[in-house]
Amino acid sequence: MNIYVHPVLDAKEAEYLQQQLPEHVTCYFNNGSHDFNLAKDADIAIGNFSTDWIADMPNLKTILLDSVGTDNFNHYQWPDNSSVTVCNLHGFFSVAVAEEILASIMSVYRQLPALYAAKEHAIWAKDTIRFNKRLIAESRVLVLGFGSIGQQAASLLSAFGATVNAFDASDMQKKGKQGLIEAVANHDILVSTIPATAASTDLIDRHVLAAMPEGATLVNVGRGQVINEDDLVAKALSDRHFSACLDVTKQEPLPPSSLLWATPNIYLTQHTGGGSSNENNKKIDVYIKQIHHLLVGEPLQNTVSF
């Protein structure tokens, strides 16, 4: 059995993976060259590689994505007779991203950016900043999308005393965008965890943003396509009490020309929300479990239907 590993691993990580597989399993590791010749004979491919390769991989039976999102594969035209099974990392990032949501809100509510700026300029701003601090315990939070990340975030925020409500896919289907606008109007914080789809593109636009109460906070950890970034910049410039914490943006890496960099009260965490120091090893543990399922003929977990 041949396995192609598309995420670039360091030597220790590659060894960690190889050591836990049977001797008859051979791994071919991407060294950063993205050389298709390393992948062409793979029975199993790990990672989010180019879909242009799939047609020329005759042995391919399984793709183990290194993400929850399937963006790279959503528009691929699978042949009717395709026998390739695709699995994602559903639930893998829930704890880390939920903590990122909490950290972003706490940073804004406890005025950390203003304190960092004051320190940079050696300004004692206590009397100004102290009375601008807010409490999560007194906030109303609307979680847009209530999958594993949304549920974990709700648990953490509730523990701080926040009132947390969800607006999930069924709510969107029943109430539509107008229902979202009405819900947003009654919450201080909007947290978006939803994926990028045709229906969610630019969902959070000037109409949704205008409905948010003065001084509201927006957190997006789902996909950048969900937010109309021009409308967001306009909102942040017109309401100095409004804040947005974006872990994701429409274009990544975000180009230096983007207005998001320079707009006050928009904070960028550069798609690091799911990160942790041993992230790759924990992913490898998931891949190993999946591979062992295959070797003994057991069903794979977290399969994705396109």
PDB file of C-alpha atoms in Angstrom, residues 68 91-104 148-150 152-153 156 191-193 219-223 247-248 269 271-276:
ATOM      1  CA  VAL A  68     -12.637  20.284   8.291  1.00  0.00           C
ATOM      2  CA  GLY A  91     -14.566  18.001  15.219  1.00  0.00           C
ATOM      3  CA  PHE A  92     -10.767  18.074  15.305  1.00  0.00           C
ATOM      4  CA  PHE A  93     -10.416  21.844  15.776  1.00  0.00           C
ATOM      5  CA  SER A  94     -13.452  22.416  17.993  1.00  0.00           C
ATOM      6  CA  VAL A  95     -11.605  22.995  21.274  1.00  0.00           C
ATOM      7  CA  ALA A  96      -8.882  25.210  19.797  1.00  0.00           C
ATOM      8  CA  VAL A  97     -11.232  27.352  17.708  1.00  0.00           C
ATOM      9  CA  ALA A  98     -13.704  27.732  20.571  1.00  0.00           C
ATOM     10  CA  GLU A  99     -10.869  29.011  22.753  1.00  0.00           C
ATOM     11  CA  GLU A 100      -9.906  31.401  19.930  1.00  0.00           C
ATOM     12  CA  ILE A 101     -13.449  32.743  19.887  1.00  0.00           C
ATOM     13  CA  LEU A 102     -13.340  33.286  23.634  1.00  0.00           C
ATOM     14  CA  ALA A 103      -9.878  34.882  23.457  1.00  0.00           C
ATOM     15  CA  SER A 104     -10.985  37.266  20.698  1.00  0.00           C
ATOM     16  CA  SER A 148     -19.085  21.106  17.013  1.00  0.00           C
ATOM     17  CA  ILE A 149     -17.259  24.460  17.101  1.00  0.00           C
ATOM     18  CA  GLY A 150     -20.409  26.459  17.803  1.00  0.00           C
ATOM     19  CA  GLN A 152     -18.005  24.167  22.208  1.00  0.00           C
ATOM     20  CA  ALA A 153     -17.919  27.960  22.024  1.00  0.00           C
ATOM     21  CA  LEU A 156     -17.279  28.230  27.166  1.00  0.00           C
ATOM     22  CA  VAL A 191     -20.025  34.536  16.141  1.00  0.00           C
ATOM     23  CA  SER A 192     -19.961  32.970  12.677  1.00  0.00           C
ATOM     24  CA  THR A 193     -18.790  29.369  12.372  1.00  0.00           C
ATOM     25  CA  VAL A 219     -16.209  37.149  15.320  1.00  0.00           C
ATOM     26  CA  ASN A 220     -15.679  35.021  12.208  1.00  0.00           C
ATOM     27  CA  VAL A 221     -13.910  31.661  12.496  1.00  0.00           C
ATOM     28  CA  GLY A 222     -15.769  29.870   9.696  1.00  0.00           C
ATOM     29  CA  ARG A 223     -14.902  31.081   6.205  1.00  0.00           C
ATOM     30  CA  ASP A 247      -9.616  34.518  11.884  1.00  0.00           C
ATOM     31  CA  VAL A 248     -10.492  34.010   8.212  1.00  0.00           C
ATOM     32  CA  THR A 269      -5.667  36.416  13.689  1.00  0.00           C
ATOM     33  CA  HIS A 271      -6.322  31.668  10.280  1.00  0.00           C
ATOM     34  CA  THR A 272      -4.400  30.495  13.329  1.00  0.00           C
ATOM     35  CA  GLY A 273      -7.491  29.738  15.408  1.00  0.00           C
ATOM     36  CA  GLY A 274      -7.201  25.970  15.144  1.00  0.00           C
ATOM     37  CA  GLY A 275      -3.511  25.900  15.946  1.00  0.00           C
ATOM     38  CA  SER A 276      -1.659  24.326  18.837  1.00  0.00           C
TER      39      SER A 276
END
